[in-house]
Short mmCIF file of C-alpha atoms in Angstrom, two decimals:
data_model
loop_
_atom_site.label_atom_id
_atom_site.label_comp_id
_atom_site.label_asym_id
_atom_site.label_seq_id
_atom_site.Cartn_x
_atom_site.Cartn_y
_atom_site.Cartn_z
CA UNK A 1 -29.51 124.52 -36.10
CA UNK A 2 -31.48 127.47 -34.71
CA UNK A 3 -35.21 127.60 -34.25
CA UNK A 4 -35.28 130.87 -36.19
CA UNK A 5 -33.52 129.32 -39.14
CA UNK A 6 -35.99 126.45 -39.30
CA UNK A 7 -38.96 128.76 -38.86
CA UNK A 8 -37.90 130.48 -42.05
CA UNK A 9 -37.39 127.23 -43.94
CA UNK A 10 -39.37 126.95 -47.12
CA UNK A 11 -42.61 125.01 -46.55
CA UNK A 12 -42.60 121.68 -48.33
CA UNK A 13 -44.68 121.59 -51.45
CA UNK A 14 -46.73 118.42 -51.77
CA UNK A 15 -44.46 115.96 -53.46
CA UNK A 16 -45.73 114.05 -56.51
CA UNK A 17 -44.57 110.80 -54.94
CA UNK A 18 -46.35 107.50 -54.98
CA UNK A 19 -49.73 108.28 -56.47
CA UNK A 20 -50.03 104.77 -57.85
CA UNK A 21 -50.27 102.82 -54.67
CA UNK A 22 -50.78 102.89 -51.04
CA UNK A 23 -49.27 101.80 -47.90
CA UNK A 24 -50.31 100.72 -44.57
CA UNK A 25 -48.49 99.16 -42.00
CA UNK A 26 -48.74 95.63 -42.07
CA UNK A 27 -45.74 96.18 -40.45
CA UNK A 28 -45.38 95.32 -37.00
CA UNK A 29 -46.30 97.87 -35.36
CA UNK A 30 -44.98 99.39 -34.87
CA UNK A 31 -43.30 97.56 -37.54
CA UNK A 32 -43.96 97.66 -41.07
CA UNK A 33 -43.59 94.43 -42.88
CA UNK A 34 -45.61 92.28 -40.55
CA UNK A 35 -48.87 93.42 -41.89
CA UNK A 36 -47.75 93.39 -45.45
CA UNK A 37 -46.61 89.82 -44.94
CA UNK A 38 -49.88 89.02 -43.21
CA UNK A 39 -51.79 90.44 -46.11
CA UNK A 40 -49.72 88.49 -48.55
CA UNK A 41 -50.47 85.43 -46.46
CA UNK A 42 -54.19 86.11 -46.63
CA UNK A 43 -54.13 86.23 -50.40
CA UNK A 44 -51.85 83.25 -50.89
CA UNK A 45 -53.67 81.06 -48.43
CA UNK A 46 -57.03 82.14 -49.80
CA UNK A 47 -56.35 81.45 -53.44
CA UNK A 48 -54.06 78.45 -53.16
CA UNK A 49 -55.54 76.32 -50.42
CA UNK A 50 -58.56 77.60 -48.57
CA UNK A 51 -60.72 78.49 -51.53
CA UNK A 52 -63.22 81.16 -52.48
CA UNK A 53 -65.02 81.43 -49.15
CA UNK A 54 -61.87 82.34 -47.24
CA UNK A 55 -60.92 85.13 -49.60
CA UNK A 56 -64.50 86.43 -49.66
CA UNK A 57 -64.75 86.38 -45.88
CA UNK A 58 -61.35 88.04 -45.46
CA UNK A 59 -62.21 90.80 -47.94
CA UNK A 60 -65.60 91.40 -46.30
CA UNK A 61 -64.07 91.58 -42.82
CA UNK A 62 -61.37 94.02 -43.90
CA UNK A 63 -63.79 96.20 -45.86
CA UNK A 64 -66.27 96.47 -43.01
CA UNK A 65 -63.57 97.72 -40.65
CA UNK A 66 -61.79 100.20 -42.93
CA UNK A 67 -61.21 103.81 -41.84
CA UNK A 68 -61.44 106.76 -44.23
CA UNK A 69 -58.29 108.92 -44.46
CA UNK A 70 -59.07 110.86 -47.65
CA UNK A 71 -59.24 109.97 -51.32
CA UNK A 72 -59.06 106.23 -51.93
CA UNK A 73 -56.63 104.86 -54.47
CA UNK A 74 -58.05 103.04 -57.46
CA UNK A 75 -58.31 99.26 -57.24
CA UNK A 76 -55.20 97.58 -58.68
CA UNK A 77 -55.90 96.22 -62.18
CA UNK A 78 -54.13 92.89 -61.72
CA UNK A 79 -52.24 90.63 -59.36
CA UNK A 80 -48.57 91.48 -59.53
CA UNK A 81 -46.17 94.03 -58.15
CA UNK A 82 -47.86 97.39 -57.63
CA UNK A 83 -47.04 100.05 -60.20
CA UNK A 84 -45.28 103.20 -59.09
CA UNK A 85 -44.30 104.15 -55.56
CA UNK A 86 -46.37 104.03 -52.38
CA UNK A 87 -46.55 105.92 -49.09
CA UNK A 88 -48.10 104.48 -45.94
CA UNK A 89 -48.40 105.74 -42.38
CA UNK A 90 -48.11 103.18 -39.60
CA UNK A 91 -48.87 104.11 -36.02
CA UNK A 92 -48.77 102.25 -32.72
CA UNK A 93 -51.31 103.57 -30.23
CA UNK A 94 -51.60 103.42 -26.45
CA UNK A 95 -55.32 102.59 -26.26
CA UNK A 96 -56.44 100.52 -23.27
CA UNK A 97 -59.43 99.15 -25.20
CA UNK A 98 -59.31 95.36 -25.25
CA UNK A 99 -56.06 95.15 -23.26
CA UNK A 100 -55.14 92.62 -20.57
CA UNK A 101 -55.21 94.38 -17.18
CA UNK A 102 -52.62 91.97 -15.79
CA UNK A 103 -50.16 93.22 -18.41
CA UNK A 104 -51.30 96.85 -18.34
CA UNK A 105 -52.63 97.59 -14.82
CA UNK A 106 -52.76 101.31 -15.52
CA UNK A 107 -55.65 100.61 -17.87
CA UNK A 108 -57.87 100.05 -14.82
CA UNK A 109 -57.89 103.85 -14.39
CA UNK A 110 -57.72 104.76 -18.07
CA UNK A 111 -59.34 107.98 -19.27
CA UNK A 112 -60.28 106.46 -22.63
CA UNK A 113 -57.83 108.55 -24.65
CA UNK A 114 -55.69 107.16 -27.46
CA UNK A 115 -52.43 108.60 -28.75
CA UNK A 116 -50.09 107.63 -31.58
CA UNK A 117 -46.98 107.04 -29.50
CA UNK A 118 -45.25 105.40 -32.48
CA UNK A 119 -45.59 107.16 -35.83
CA UNK A 120 -43.78 105.92 -38.96
CA UNK A 121 -44.00 106.87 -42.61
CA UNK A 122 -43.16 103.97 -44.94
CA UNK A 123 -42.09 104.96 -48.45
CA UNK A 124 -41.61 102.40 -51.24
CA UNK A 125 -40.00 103.96 -54.27
CA UNK A 126 -40.77 103.28 -57.89
CA UNK A 127 -38.23 101.24 -59.85
CA UNK A 128 -35.67 100.54 -58.64
CA UNK A 129 -37.43 99.53 -55.44
CA UNK A 130 -36.18 100.95 -52.15
CA UNK A 131 -37.88 101.20 -48.78
CA UNK A 132 -37.45 104.13 -46.40
CA UNK A 133 -39.10 104.15 -42.97
CA UNK A 134 -39.18 107.55 -41.23
CA UNK A 135 -39.89 107.56 -37.47
CA UNK A 136 -41.32 110.71 -35.89
CA UNK A 137 -40.42 111.33 -32.22
CA UNK A 138 -43.57 111.28 -30.09
CA UNK A 139 -42.50 114.46 -28.25
CA UNK A 140 -41.90 116.49 -31.41
CA UNK A 141 -43.85 119.75 -31.52
CA UNK A 142 -45.67 120.23 -34.83
CA UNK A 143 -48.78 121.95 -36.24
CA UNK A 144 -51.92 119.80 -36.22
CA UNK A 145 -54.60 120.68 -38.79
CA UNK A 146 -58.31 120.83 -38.07
CA UNK A 147 -59.57 117.26 -37.78
CA UNK A 148 -62.93 115.51 -37.48
CA UNK A 149 -63.06 112.57 -35.08
CA UNK A 150 -65.03 109.37 -35.78
CA UNK A 151 -67.89 110.69 -33.61
CA UNK A 152 -68.17 113.81 -35.76
CA UNK A 153 -66.45 116.24 -33.37
CA UNK A 154 -64.25 118.78 -35.13
CA UNK A 155 -61.09 120.11 -33.50
CA UNK A 156 -59.57 123.46 -34.47
CA UNK A 157 -56.19 123.71 -36.17
CA UNK A 158 -53.32 124.04 -33.68
CA UNK A 159 -49.89 125.51 -34.35
CA UNK A 160 -47.83 123.67 -31.74
CA UNK A 161 -48.74 120.28 -30.26
CA UNK A 162 -46.91 117.02 -29.63
CA UNK A 163 -47.29 114.86 -32.72
CA UNK A 164 -48.55 111.93 -30.63
CA UNK A 165 -51.73 113.84 -29.77
CA UNK A 166 -52.91 113.89 -33.39
CA UNK A 167 -54.67 110.51 -33.05
CA UNK A 168 -56.65 111.75 -30.07
CA UNK A 169 -58.08 114.63 -32.12
CA UNK A 170 -59.29 112.67 -35.12
CA UNK A 171 -58.08 109.10 -35.19
CA UNK A 172 -55.94 107.67 -37.97
CA UNK A 173 -57.06 110.28 -40.50
CA UNK A 174 -55.80 113.12 -38.30
CA UNK A 175 -52.39 111.50 -37.86
CA UNK A 176 -52.20 111.13 -41.64
CA UNK A 177 -53.13 114.79 -42.19
CA UNK A 178 -50.57 115.92 -39.59
CA UNK A 179 -47.69 114.03 -41.21
CA UNK A 180 -48.76 115.16 -44.68
CA UNK A 181 -48.68 118.80 -43.54
CA UNK A 182 -45.27 118.37 -41.91
CA UNK A 183 -43.59 116.52 -44.79
CA UNK A 184 -45.47 117.51 -47.93
CA UNK A 185 -45.80 113.81 -48.77
CA UNK A 186 -49.14 112.47 -50.06
CA UNK A 187 -50.10 109.42 -47.98
CA UNK A 188 -52.51 106.93 -49.55
CA UNK A 189 -52.53 104.14 -46.97
CA UNK A 190 -52.44 103.91 -43.20
CA UNK A 191 -52.71 101.43 -40.35
CA UNK A 192 -52.82 101.61 -36.56
CA UNK A 193 -52.06 98.78 -34.15
CA UNK A 194 -52.76 98.57 -30.42
CA UNK A 195 -50.75 96.78 -27.74
CA UNK A 196 -52.57 93.45 -27.90
CA UNK A 197 -52.30 93.49 -31.69
CA UNK A 198 -48.52 93.81 -31.43
CA UNK A 199 -48.36 90.96 -28.93
CA UNK A 200 -50.45 88.62 -31.08
CA UNK A 201 -48.65 89.45 -34.32
CA UNK A 202 -45.28 88.90 -32.62
CA UNK A 203 -46.47 85.49 -31.45
CA UNK A 204 -47.76 84.62 -34.91
CA UNK A 205 -44.47 85.38 -36.59
CA UNK A 206 -42.57 83.22 -34.12
CA UNK A 207 -40.67 85.98 -32.39
CA UNK A 208 -37.97 88.43 -33.48
CA UNK A 209 -34.24 88.15 -32.68
CA UNK A 210 -32.65 91.18 -31.01
CA UNK A 211 -29.14 91.90 -29.78
CA UNK A 212 -28.18 93.41 -26.42
CA UNK A 213 -24.73 94.83 -25.72
CA UNK A 214 -25.52 94.89 -22.00
CA UNK A 215 -28.00 93.49 -19.52
CA UNK A 216 -31.21 95.54 -19.77
CA UNK A 217 -33.57 96.02 -16.84
CA UNK A 218 -36.49 98.44 -16.73
CA UNK A 219 -39.08 98.59 -13.95
CA UNK A 220 -41.46 100.65 -16.10
CA UNK A 221 -42.00 97.88 -18.66
CA UNK A 222 -40.90 94.94 -16.52
CA UNK A 223 -38.18 93.94 -18.98
CA UNK A 224 -35.23 92.03 -17.55
CA UNK A 225 -33.02 90.81 -20.40
CA UNK A 226 -29.49 89.43 -20.38
CA UNK A 227 -26.65 90.54 -22.62
CA UNK A 228 -26.42 88.75 -25.97
CA UNK A 229 -28.90 87.59 -28.59
CA UNK A 230 -32.50 87.10 -27.51
CA UNK A 231 -35.64 85.95 -29.32
CA UNK A 232 -38.59 88.04 -28.19
CA UNK A 233 -42.23 87.01 -28.54
CA UNK A 234 -45.57 88.30 -27.32
CA UNK A 235 -45.63 90.75 -24.43
CA UNK A 236 -41.83 90.77 -24.18
CA UNK A 237 -41.56 91.89 -27.82
CA UNK A 238 -44.06 94.69 -27.19
CA UNK A 239 -42.22 95.90 -24.10
CA UNK A 240 -38.94 95.89 -26.01
CA UNK A 241 -40.54 98.24 -28.53
CA UNK A 242 -41.86 100.45 -25.72
CA UNK A 243 -38.74 100.56 -23.55
CA UNK A 244 -37.13 103.95 -23.01
CA UNK A 245 -35.80 103.92 -19.46
CA UNK A 246 -32.72 101.78 -19.06
CA UNK A 247 -31.34 102.17 -22.61
CA UNK A 248 -29.22 104.87 -24.23
CA UNK A 249 -29.92 108.28 -22.76
CA UNK A 250 -33.38 107.26 -21.52
CA UNK A 251 -35.16 109.35 -24.15
CA UNK A 252 -37.71 108.63 -26.87
CA UNK A 253 -34.90 109.13 -29.39
CA UNK A 254 -33.10 106.12 -27.94
CA UNK A 255 -36.33 104.15 -28.03
CA UNK A 256 -36.72 104.87 -31.76
CA UNK A 257 -33.33 103.35 -32.55
CA UNK A 258 -34.26 100.33 -30.44
CA UNK A 259 -37.40 99.94 -32.57
CA UNK A 260 -35.28 100.26 -35.71
CA UNK A 261 -33.06 97.40 -34.52
CA UNK A 262 -36.21 95.30 -34.01
CA UNK A 263 -37.58 96.21 -37.44
CA UNK A 264 -34.32 95.48 -39.23
CA UNK A 265 -34.24 92.03 -37.65
CA UNK A 266 -37.91 91.54 -38.52
CA UNK A 267 -37.25 92.36 -42.17
CA UNK A 268 -34.43 89.85 -42.31
CA UNK A 269 -36.65 87.17 -40.79
CA UNK A 270 -39.60 87.87 -43.10
CA UNK A 271 -37.40 87.65 -46.19
CA UNK A 272 -35.93 84.38 -44.96
CA UNK A 273 -37.47 80.95 -45.43
CA UNK A 274 -38.78 81.02 -41.86
CA UNK A 275 -41.93 82.93 -42.79
CA UNK A 276 -42.67 83.78 -46.42
CA UNK A 277 -41.96 80.27 -47.70
CA UNK A 278 -43.42 78.49 -44.68
CA UNK A 279 -47.06 77.62 -45.39
CA UNK A 280 -48.17 76.92 -41.78
CA UNK A 281 -46.51 80.15 -40.62
CA UNK A 282 -48.24 82.14 -43.36
CA UNK A 283 -51.62 80.65 -42.53
CA UNK A 284 -51.20 81.42 -38.84
CA UNK A 285 -50.05 84.96 -39.63
CA UNK A 286 -53.00 85.56 -41.97
CA UNK A 287 -55.55 84.31 -39.44
CA UNK A 288 -53.96 86.35 -36.67
CA UNK A 289 -54.01 89.54 -38.73
CA UNK A 290 -57.69 89.08 -39.59
CA UNK A 291 -58.54 88.44 -35.95
CA UNK A 292 -56.76 91.64 -34.90
CA UNK A 293 -58.84 93.60 -37.41
CA UNK A 294 -62.09 92.07 -36.16
CA UNK A 295 -61.13 92.71 -32.54
CA UNK A 296 -60.19 96.34 -33.28
CA UNK A 297 -56.58 95.82 -32.32
CA UNK A 298 -55.51 96.53 -35.91
CA UNK A 299 -57.11 99.41 -37.83
CA UNK A 300 -56.65 99.78 -41.59
CA UNK A 301 -57.52 102.68 -43.86
CA UNK A 302 -60.27 101.94 -46.40
CA UNK A 303 -57.65 102.23 -49.13
CA UNK A 304 -55.78 99.30 -47.62
CA UNK A 305 -58.60 96.85 -47.04
CA UNK A 306 -58.50 95.14 -50.43
CA UNK A 307 -56.43 91.91 -50.26
CA UNK A 308 -55.39 92.28 -53.89
CA UNK A 309 -53.89 95.69 -53.22
CA UNK A 310 -52.10 94.37 -50.15
CA UNK A 311 -50.53 91.58 -52.17
CA UNK A 312 -49.31 94.05 -54.78
CA UNK A 313 -47.61 96.14 -52.11
CA UNK A 314 -46.05 93.09 -50.49
CA UNK A 315 -44.70 91.90 -53.83
CA UNK A 316 -43.04 95.28 -54.36
CA UNK A 317 -40.86 94.86 -51.26
CA UNK A 318 -40.28 91.11 -51.24
CA UNK A 319 -36.84 91.21 -52.89
CA UNK A 320 -35.50 94.63 -51.88
CA UNK A 321 -31.85 94.28 -50.74
CA UNK A 322 -31.21 94.98 -47.07
CA UNK A 323 -28.99 97.96 -47.88
CA UNK A 324 -31.93 99.60 -49.67
CA UNK A 325 -34.24 99.26 -46.66
CA UNK A 326 -33.37 102.28 -44.53
CA UNK A 327 -34.78 103.33 -41.16
CA UNK A 328 -34.28 106.97 -40.22
CA UNK A 329 -35.50 109.35 -37.54
CA UNK A 330 -37.04 112.68 -38.48
CA UNK A 331 -34.34 115.19 -37.45
CA UNK A 332 -34.97 117.24 -34.31
CA UNK A 333 -33.26 119.39 -31.69
CA UNK A 334 -34.21 119.84 -28.06
CA UNK A 335 -36.52 122.70 -27.13
CA UNK A 336 -35.62 124.87 -24.10
CA UNK A 337 -35.97 122.73 -20.99
CA UNK A 338 -35.22 119.49 -22.82
CA UNK A 339 -38.67 117.92 -22.40
CA UNK A 340 -39.71 118.34 -26.04
CA UNK A 341 -38.03 118.33 -29.43
CA UNK A 342 -38.50 120.59 -32.45
CA UNK A 343 -38.23 119.64 -36.14
CA UNK A 344 -35.11 120.48 -38.14
CA UNK A 345 -36.99 121.04 -41.37
CA UNK A 346 -33.94 122.08 -43.39
CA UNK A 347 -32.35 118.65 -42.89
CA UNK A 348 -35.67 116.87 -43.42
CA UNK A 349 -36.04 118.73 -46.73
CA UNK A 350 -32.97 116.90 -48.06
CA UNK A 351 -34.53 113.55 -47.17
CA UNK A 352 -37.96 114.16 -48.64
CA UNK A 353 -36.59 115.77 -51.79
CA UNK A 354 -34.45 112.68 -52.37
CA UNK A 355 -37.50 110.45 -51.91
CA UNK A 356 -39.57 112.59 -54.29
CA UNK A 357 -36.81 112.36 -56.91
CA UNK A 358 -36.41 108.59 -56.34
CA UNK A 359 -32.75 108.86 -55.41
CA UNK A 360 -30.94 106.39 -53.15
CA UNK A 361 -30.07 107.75 -49.71
CA UNK A 362 -27.22 107.06 -47.30
CA UNK A 363 -27.18 107.71 -43.56
CA UNK A 364 -24.02 109.59 -42.57
CA UNK A 365 -25.11 110.38 -39.01
CA UNK A 366 -25.08 108.13 -35.96
CA UNK A 367 -27.15 104.97 -35.71
CA UNK A 368 -29.09 106.48 -32.81
CA UNK A 369 -30.14 109.97 -31.82
CA UNK A 370 -30.30 108.87 -28.19
CA UNK A 371 -27.32 106.51 -27.93
CA UNK A 372 -29.74 103.57 -27.85
CA UNK A 373 -27.85 101.18 -30.15
CA UNK A 374 -24.41 100.53 -31.54
CA UNK A 375 -23.41 98.97 -34.88
CA UNK A 376 -21.65 95.62 -34.43
CA UNK A 377 -21.60 94.05 -37.89
CA UNK A 378 -23.32 93.42 -41.18
CA UNK A 379 -25.93 90.83 -42.09
CA UNK A 380 -25.64 88.42 -45.02
CA UNK A 381 -28.15 89.56 -47.60
CA UNK A 382 -29.68 86.92 -49.92
CA UNK A 383 -30.93 89.66 -52.25
CA UNK A 384 -27.65 91.56 -52.50
CA UNK A 385 -25.56 91.88 -55.61
CA UNK A 386 -21.75 92.04 -55.36
CA UNK A 387 -20.60 95.52 -54.34
CA UNK A 388 -17.40 96.48 -56.21
CA UNK A 389 -16.86 99.45 -53.87
CA UNK A 390 -16.64 97.36 -50.70
CA UNK A 391 -18.93 96.84 -47.73
CA UNK A 392 -19.74 98.92 -44.71
CA UNK A 393 -17.64 98.17 -41.67
CA UNK A 394 -18.44 98.74 -38.01
CA UNK A 395 -17.01 101.79 -36.28
CA UNK A 396 -13.84 100.51 -34.58
CA UNK A 397 -14.51 102.55 -31.46
CA UNK A 398 -17.64 100.52 -30.71
CA UNK A 399 -19.06 103.61 -29.02
CA UNK A 400 -22.81 103.71 -28.32
CA UNK A 401 -24.76 105.17 -31.21
CA UNK A 402 -21.84 104.80 -33.62
CA UNK A 403 -22.66 104.19 -37.26
CA UNK A 404 -20.95 101.96 -39.76
CA UNK A 405 -18.61 103.63 -42.21
CA UNK A 406 -20.88 104.08 -45.25
CA UNK A 407 -19.67 102.50 -48.49
CA UNK A 408 -19.52 104.51 -51.66
CA UNK A 409 -23.07 104.70 -52.95
CA UNK A 410 -24.43 104.18 -56.42
CA UNK A 411 -24.48 107.11 -58.76
CA UNK A 412 -26.84 109.83 -57.57
CA UNK A 413 -26.82 108.73 -53.92
CA UNK A 414 -27.84 111.51 -51.54
CA UNK A 415 -25.82 111.75 -48.34
CA UNK A 416 -28.28 112.70 -45.63
CA UNK A 417 -27.32 115.48 -43.20
CA UNK A 418 -25.68 114.35 -39.97
CA UNK A 419 -28.77 115.41 -37.99
CA UNK A 420 -30.63 112.44 -39.51
CA UNK A 421 -29.82 109.27 -37.59
CA UNK A 422 -30.69 105.68 -38.47
CA UNK A 423 -29.57 102.42 -40.02
CA UNK A 424 -30.19 100.13 -42.96
CA UNK A 425 -31.46 96.58 -42.61
CA UNK A 426 -28.05 95.16 -43.50
CA UNK A 427 -26.50 96.73 -40.41
CA UNK A 428 -26.60 94.60 -37.28
CA UNK A 429 -27.06 96.77 -34.20
CA UNK A 430 -27.25 95.98 -30.49
CA UNK A 431 -29.13 97.82 -27.75
CA UNK A 432 -26.97 99.68 -25.25
CA UNK A 433 -27.85 100.06 -21.56
CA UNK A 434 -28.32 103.52 -20.10
CA UNK A 435 -24.99 104.88 -18.83
#
């Protein structure tokens, strides 16, 4: 795919997708469903057991800390699954504010900047419900629109900057505007989580199971993990999400697939009885999420700070089958020199058109753009219906980055271009050491 060809690609028109609801990233987050689950926990715990004061205090705390990202969505009319589709941006930032210097010694000499080193667009379709999570490589060069920062400073529009600088120019609202301009998707909800927020949310959920095809050791993050299945909590979970050196080809593209493995496992855990039907776990998760908001480790858009709205979003994804929860990477190719990547907008157009038309999608490319994971099997899905066409099977070669052989999709399924890598939540993947 040439740069010239993509430069001439038709600019995305704003898609009429998901005007009824909004998203954020309750999701871990760097992961998506954690915060949605936390929000659901807040509402359930508030109304069922804690009483009126808890729900009032939670709503007040969230509202006081909300961040404006544009037009707010209307308040949901009732408790129940949200109507229509929703789009939410979830970012993980590298801020040193409020961080433990023993875990992050570089913060002792921090310049005070904050970047969105993890940027994910979460799309929940209208009926039938499907979830698509699009990760944007931090080193991707994109236009950044003029943004106004929280202190009132306005930055000029820029034609070519790394996408992870958008947060530094105007906070969460600027990252939202940047992704909207790139994709043509209207984003109603957004959330940002800092390092300590990820650590605390990982602890609250009881850890996430990950799979390693090899021993993994990385001096940059301090990770030293043995081959096999591991349950990661706290700081170790955060460092697993941050790791780049020591896995795949050592690039951010490999790191994204590692994060997708983590998120797929997280989804499976949240839909299991370990969390959503476990009252003490829900209460702990709700309290932890509220504390992260109050301590500025979790930032929510104003449109996402109403507990009722959060519950409606959570209810929309509670029973989505694993195969319909898909994690993909925005397609890119390396710029001259190999230090940065450029968007392949023609391939991305296929993805976002399918989302706008509410069509199911199927990944035909590799599981990883940076050889970071390999497909090793398929998870049992409690929400699945029998598939008369057969199930996906692992690639027999077992090569790093291989994808499962996709089953025949339902009528209208869009096969994504091979440049788009990723996996669905029903695919079990394992992290591969750097060769």
